[in-house]
Amino acid sequence: MSLWESFDKNEISILLFVVVGYAFLFLLPKKFTREITLLFLLWGFTIGVLFDFTIGGGLVDFFKLNDSNGYRLFDFLYYLLFAPFSYLFIYFYESFRINKKTFIWYIVAWAGIGVGMQWVFTLVEIVQFQKGYKIPFSFPIFLMTQTITGLYYEFVFSRFKVLKSGLKKPRGY
Amino acid sequence: MAFAVFFFASWLVLTLFLVIPKKLSIIENTFVFLIILVISINWTWIIYEEIKLIKSTEETMEYTAFLLFRSVIIPMILVTQLNLLCRANKFTKSLLILSTSLAILLLLTFLSTFFNMANYIKWNIGYDAIYYLSLHVIAYYSLKFFRKSAQSEVKYS
């Protein structure tokens, strides 16, 4: 089992994305309590792992990561990118104080960002589709996962101290 | 048959989790579930696809049953037993919960080989027992870690 197939643009791109993604994470003002930050980082990472090993591997195997169908170090680094993605999703959810009127727009916009990022990943050959998979198929997946994330965040927000400041902000409904 | 059995097992463990009195909060339950899910997926991939110690089925319905076992049943059993374990006030009761959880996981593993969802090449059920036992330890300590990280913030902020 090797660490990578051949060290070229996809591996370099992943390193860049990881640096940028985690820089955002550390540079943005800390908004959430530590457990909420941890929870949503793990939430995003798990969604990445779950989908890749369910539709990107095994019998279905719609795409390959980093030039190979095997599991490499850079595949793991790619999944790590989903953690800041999930964190930024709830960060801006809170910053824009998303409510019932803006929920749909917010989810559609993020699903668009998700598909856009995946398109960039195909350009730099981190992701290569196979077996007839096309990028629009990812749109419903992002819609579904982000709707669940938004609803789960609302659920957690209603029951726990989510923000570091401790203030429960009015959500507009 | 495999699909029906494992779908029933998924449904049973999910509803069992819903009806038991829970000792963990919803975010603690989610955290432990996600940790075990990530380990379960990575573990099966490495053992089945990378080192090829076990060969998985190529039949669609059996494969779906395998996915249910890997991604729903295993993490849900671990979370359920942890809730029960945290309620247990006696060592013998804790031991009983742990043994029952292990026995159920091993029974389902036996069924997965019986239905040819998994075919052992260089593997045996004893290794699975060690793996499941390790998962119980990981679930317990990941909960402790999560609680500690929340407490330390309260203490120092």
Coordinates of C-alpha atoms in Angstrom, one line a residue:
Chain A
M1 CA 0.0 0.0 0.0
S2 CA 1.7 3.2 -1.2
L3 CA 1.0 6.7 0.1
W4 CA 0.2 8.1 -3.3
E5 CA 0.1 6.9 -7.0
S6 CA 2.2 9.7 -8.4
F7 CA 2.9 13.0 -6.7
D8 CA 1.6 15.6 -9.1
K9 CA -1.1 18.3 -9.4
N10 CA -3.9 16.5 -7.5
E11 CA -1.7 15.9 -4.5
I12 CA -0.3 19.5 -4.6
S13 CA -3.9 20.9 -5.0
I14 CA -5.1 18.9 -2.0
L15 CA -2.3 20.3 0.2
L16 CA -3.2 23.8 -0.9
F17 CA -6.9 23.3 -0.3
V18 CA -6.2 21.8 3.2
V19 CA -4.0 24.8 4.1
V20 CA -6.6 27.3 2.9
G21 CA -9.5 25.4 4.4
Y22 CA -7.9 25.1 7.9
A23 CA -6.5 28.6 7.7
F24 CA -10.1 29.8 7.5
L25 CA -11.0 27.7 10.4
F26 CA -8.2 29.1 12.6
L27 CA -8.4 32.7 11.4
L28 CA -12.2 33.3 11.7
P29 CA -13.3 34.6 15.1
K30 CA -14.3 31.7 17.4
K31 CA -18.0 31.7 17.3
F32 CA -19.0 28.3 18.7
T33 CA -18.3 26.4 22.0
R34 CA -15.6 23.8 21.7
E35 CA -17.9 20.9 21.6
I36 CA -20.1 22.3 18.8
T37 CA -16.9 23.1 16.8
L38 CA -15.7 19.5 17.3
L39 CA -19.1 18.0 16.6
F40 CA -19.5 19.8 13.3
L41 CA -15.9 19.3 12.1
L42 CA -16.5 15.5 12.7
W43 CA -20.0 15.8 11.1
G44 CA -18.5 17.1 7.8
F45 CA -15.6 14.7 7.8
T46 CA -18.0 11.7 8.3
I47 CA -20.3 12.8 5.5
G48 CA -17.3 12.9 3.2
V49 CA -16.1 9.4 4.3
L50 CA -19.6 8.0 4.2
F51 CA -20.5 9.1 0.7
D52 CA -17.1 8.3 -0.8
F53 CA -17.0 4.8 0.6
T54 CA -20.7 4.2 -0.3
I55 CA -21.0 5.5 -3.9
G56 CA -17.4 6.1 -4.7
G57 CA -16.2 2.6 -3.8
G58 CA -17.2 -1.0 -3.5
L59 CA -19.8 -2.3 -5.9
V60 CA -21.1 1.2 -7.0
D61 CA -17.7 2.9 -7.4
F62 CA -18.8 6.0 -9.3
F63 CA -15.5 7.8 -8.9
K64 CA -11.9 7.4 -8.1
L65 CA -9.8 9.6 -5.9
N66 CA -6.2 10.7 -6.7
D67 CA -5.5 8.4 -9.7
S68 CA -6.5 5.2 -8.0
N69 CA -9.4 3.1 -6.7
G70 CA -7.3 2.2 -3.6
Y71 CA -7.1 4.0 -0.3
R72 CA -4.1 6.5 -0.2
L73 CA -2.9 9.1 2.3
F74 CA -4.2 11.9 0.0
D75 CA -7.7 10.4 0.0
F76 CA -7.7 10.8 3.7
L77 CA -6.5 14.5 3.4
Y78 CA -9.3 15.0 0.8
Y79 CA -11.9 13.8 3.4
L80 CA -10.4 16.2 5.9
L81 CA -11.4 19.0 3.6
F82 CA -15.1 18.2 4.4
A83 CA -14.5 19.2 8.0
P84 CA -13.9 23.0 7.5
F85 CA -16.6 22.9 4.7
S86 CA -19.1 21.8 7.3
Y87 CA -17.8 24.3 9.9
L88 CA -18.0 27.2 7.4
F89 CA -21.6 26.0 6.6
I90 CA -22.8 26.5 10.2
Y91 CA -20.5 29.5 10.7
F92 CA -22.2 31.5 8.0
Y93 CA -25.6 30.0 8.9
E94 CA -25.1 31.7 12.2
S95 CA -23.5 34.9 10.8
F96 CA -26.3 35.5 8.3
R97 CA -28.9 34.4 11.0
I98 CA -30.6 32.0 8.6
N99 CA -34.3 31.6 9.3
K100 CA -37.4 30.1 7.7
K101 CA -37.4 32.7 5.0
T102 CA -33.8 32.3 4.0
F103 CA -33.2 28.6 4.7
I104 CA -34.0 27.4 1.1
W105 CA -31.7 30.1 -0.5
Y106 CA -28.9 29.3 1.9
I107 CA -29.1 25.5 1.2
V108 CA -29.3 26.0 -2.6
A109 CA -26.4 28.4 -2.6
W110 CA -24.2 25.9 -0.5
A111 CA -25.3 23.0 -2.7
G112 CA -24.1 25.1 -5.7
I113 CA -20.8 25.8 -3.9
G114 CA -20.4 22.1 -3.2
V115 CA -21.0 21.2 -6.9
G116 CA -18.6 24.0 -7.9
M117 CA -15.9 22.7 -5.6
Q118 CA -16.3 19.2 -6.9
W119 CA -16.0 20.6 -10.5
V120 CA -12.7 22.2 -9.4
F121 CA -11.6 18.9 -7.9
T122 CA -12.2 17.2 -11.2
L123 CA -10.3 19.9 -13.1
V124 CA -7.2 19.2 -10.9
E125 CA -7.9 15.5 -11.1
I126 CA -8.5 14.9 -7.4
V127 CA -11.8 13.3 -8.4
Q128 CA -12.3 11.3 -11.6
F129 CA -15.8 10.1 -12.4
Q130 CA -16.5 6.6 -13.9
K131 CA -19.3 4.2 -14.7
G132 CA -21.4 7.0 -16.2
Y133 CA -21.5 9.3 -13.1
K134 CA -21.9 13.0 -14.0
I135 CA -21.4 16.1 -11.8
P136 CA -25.1 17.2 -11.7
F137 CA -25.7 13.9 -9.8
S138 CA -23.9 15.5 -6.9
F139 CA -26.4 18.3 -6.6
P140 CA -29.1 16.2 -5.0
I141 CA -26.5 14.7 -2.6
F142 CA -25.4 18.2 -1.5
L143 CA -29.0 19.4 -1.2
M144 CA -29.9 16.4 1.0
T145 CA -26.8 16.5 3.2
Q146 CA -26.9 20.2 3.7
T147 CA -30.6 20.2 4.5
I148 CA -30.0 17.6 7.1
T149 CA -27.0 19.6 8.4
G150 CA -29.1 22.8 8.6
L151 CA -32.0 21.0 10.4
Y152 CA -29.7 19.3 12.8
Y153 CA -28.0 22.6 13.6
E154 CA -31.4 24.1 14.3
F155 CA -32.2 21.2 16.6
V156 CA -28.9 21.5 18.5
F157 CA -29.3 25.3 18.6
S158 CA -32.7 25.0 20.2
R159 CA -31.4 22.7 23.0
F160 CA -27.8 23.6 23.8
K161 CA -25.5 26.5 24.4
V162 CA -24.0 26.7 20.9
L163 CA -22.4 30.1 20.8
K164 CA -19.4 31.1 22.8
S165 CA -21.0 34.4 23.7
G166 CA -23.8 32.5 25.4
L167 CA -26.4 34.7 23.9
K168 CA -29.4 33.1 22.2
K169 CA -29.9 35.4 19.2
P170 CA -33.4 35.9 17.8
R171 CA -33.7 33.9 14.6
G172 CA -36.5 35.9 13.1
Y173 CA -39.3 33.5 13.7
Chain B
M1 CA -32.8 -13.1 2.8
A2 CA -29.7 -11.3 3.9
F3 CA -31.2 -7.9 3.1
A4 CA -34.4 -8.6 5.0
V5 CA -32.5 -9.8 8.0
F6 CA -30.1 -6.9 8.1
F7 CA -32.8 -4.4 7.4
F8 CA -34.8 -5.8 10.3
A9 CA -31.7 -5.6 12.5
S10 CA -31.1 -2.0 11.5
W11 CA -34.7 -1.1 12.2
L12 CA -34.6 -3.0 15.5
V13 CA -31.5 -1.3 16.8
L14 CA -32.8 2.2 15.7
T15 CA -36.1 1.8 17.4
L16 CA -34.4 0.2 20.5
F17 CA -32.3 3.3 20.7
L18 CA -35.4 5.5 20.4
V19 CA -37.2 3.8 23.2
I20 CA -34.5 3.3 25.8
P21 CA -33.9 6.0 28.4
K22 CA -30.8 7.9 27.3
K23 CA -28.0 8.9 29.5
L24 CA -26.0 10.8 26.8
S25 CA -27.2 14.0 25.3
I26 CA -28.1 14.2 21.7
I27 CA -24.8 15.8 20.7
E28 CA -22.8 13.2 22.8
N29 CA -24.8 10.4 21.0
T30 CA -24.1 12.0 17.6
F31 CA -20.4 12.5 18.4
V32 CA -19.9 8.8 19.4
F33 CA -22.0 7.6 16.5
L34 CA -19.9 9.6 14.0
I35 CA -16.6 8.4 15.5
I36 CA -17.7 4.7 15.3
L37 CA -19.1 5.2 11.8
V38 CA -15.8 6.6 10.5
I39 CA -13.8 3.7 12.1
S40 CA -16.3 1.1 10.9
I41 CA -16.1 2.3 7.3
N42 CA -12.3 2.7 7.3
W43 CA -11.8 -0.6 9.0
T44 CA -14.0 -2.6 6.6
W45 CA -12.4 -0.9 3.6
I46 CA -8.9 -1.7 4.7
I47 CA -9.6 -5.3 5.7
Y48 CA -11.8 -6.1 2.7
E49 CA -10.4 -4.0 -0.2
E50 CA -6.8 -3.1 0.7
I51 CA -5.3 -6.1 2.5
K52 CA -8.0 -8.5 1.2
L53 CA -8.3 -10.6 4.3
I54 CA -12.0 -10.9 3.7
K55 CA -13.8 -10.9 0.3
S56 CA -17.1 -9.0 0.1
T57 CA -20.1 -10.2 -2.0
E58 CA -20.7 -9.0 -5.5
E59 CA -24.5 -9.5 -5.3
T60 CA -26.3 -6.2 -5.0
M61 CA -28.8 -7.0 -2.3
E62 CA -26.2 -8.8 -0.1
Y63 CA -23.9 -5.8 -0.6
T64 CA -26.7 -3.5 0.5
A65 CA -27.1 -5.6 3.6
F66 CA -23.3 -5.3 4.2
L67 CA -23.6 -1.5 3.9
L68 CA -26.4 -1.5 6.5
F69 CA -24.3 -3.6 8.9
R70 CA -21.2 -1.4 8.4
S71 CA -22.9 2.0 8.5
V72 CA -26.0 1.7 10.6
I73 CA -26.0 -1.4 12.8
I74 CA -22.5 -1.4 14.2
P75 CA -22.4 2.4 15.2
M76 CA -26.0 2.2 16.5
I77 CA -25.3 -0.9 18.7
L78 CA -22.2 0.9 20.1
V79 CA -24.1 4.1 20.9
T80 CA -27.1 2.1 22.4
Q81 CA -24.9 0.0 24.7
L82 CA -23.0 3.1 25.8
N83 CA -26.2 4.7 26.9
L84 CA -27.2 1.6 28.8
L85 CA -23.7 1.2 30.2
C86 CA -23.7 4.8 31.6
R87 CA -26.9 4.0 33.5
A88 CA -25.6 0.8 35.0
N89 CA -24.6 1.2 38.6
K90 CA -23.1 -2.2 39.2
F91 CA -20.0 -3.8 37.6
T92 CA -21.9 -7.1 36.9
K93 CA -24.6 -5.1 35.0
S94 CA -22.0 -3.3 33.0
L95 CA -20.4 -6.6 32.2
L96 CA -23.7 -8.1 31.1
I97 CA -24.4 -5.1 28.8
L98 CA -21.0 -5.3 27.3
S99 CA -21.3 -9.1 26.7
T100 CA -24.8 -8.8 25.2
S101 CA -23.6 -6.1 22.8
L102 CA -20.6 -8.2 21.8
A103 CA -22.7 -11.3 21.4
I104 CA -25.2 -9.5 19.1
L105 CA -22.4 -8.1 17.0
L106 CA -20.8 -11.6 16.7
L107 CA -24.1 -13.2 15.9
L108 CA -24.7 -10.7 13.1
T109 CA -21.1 -11.2 11.9
F110 CA -21.8 -15.0 11.8
L111 CA -25.0 -14.3 9.8
S112 CA -23.0 -12.1 7.4
T113 CA -20.7 -15.0 6.6
F114 CA -23.7 -17.5 6.5
F115 CA -25.4 -15.3 3.9
N116 CA -22.1 -14.9 2.0
M117 CA -22.0 -11.2 2.5
A118 CA -18.5 -11.7 3.6
N119 CA -16.2 -14.6 2.9
Y120 CA -13.2 -15.1 5.2
I121 CA -9.9 -15.7 3.5
K122 CA -7.3 -15.0 6.1
W123 CA -9.6 -14.0 8.9
N124 CA -11.7 -15.6 11.7
I125 CA -14.5 -14.5 14.0
G126 CA -12.0 -14.3 16.9
Y127 CA -10.3 -11.3 15.2
D128 CA -13.8 -9.7 14.9
A129 CA -14.4 -10.2 18.6
I130 CA -11.1 -8.3 19.3
Y131 CA -12.2 -5.6 16.9
Y132 CA -15.6 -5.2 18.4
L133 CA -14.2 -5.1 21.9
S134 CA -11.8 -2.3 20.8
L135 CA -14.8 -0.4 19.4
H136 CA -16.4 -0.5 22.8
V137 CA -13.3 0.9 24.4
I138 CA -13.1 3.6 21.7
A139 CA -16.7 4.6 22.1
Y140 CA -16.3 4.9 25.9
Y141 CA -13.1 7.0 25.7
S142 CA -14.4 9.2 22.8
L143 CA -17.4 10.1 25.1
K144 CA -15.0 10.9 27.9
F145 CA -12.9 13.0 25.6
F146 CA -15.9 14.9 24.3
R147 CA -17.2 15.6 27.8
K148 CA -13.7 16.7 29.0
S149 CA -13.3 19.1 26.1
A150 CA -16.6 20.7 27.0
Q151 CA -15.7 20.9 30.7
S152 CA -12.2 22.3 30.2
E153 CA -13.7 25.2 28.2
V154 CA -16.1 26.1 30.9
K155 CA -13.2 26.0 33.4
Y156 CA -10.7 28.2 31.6
S157 CA -13.0 30.6 29.7

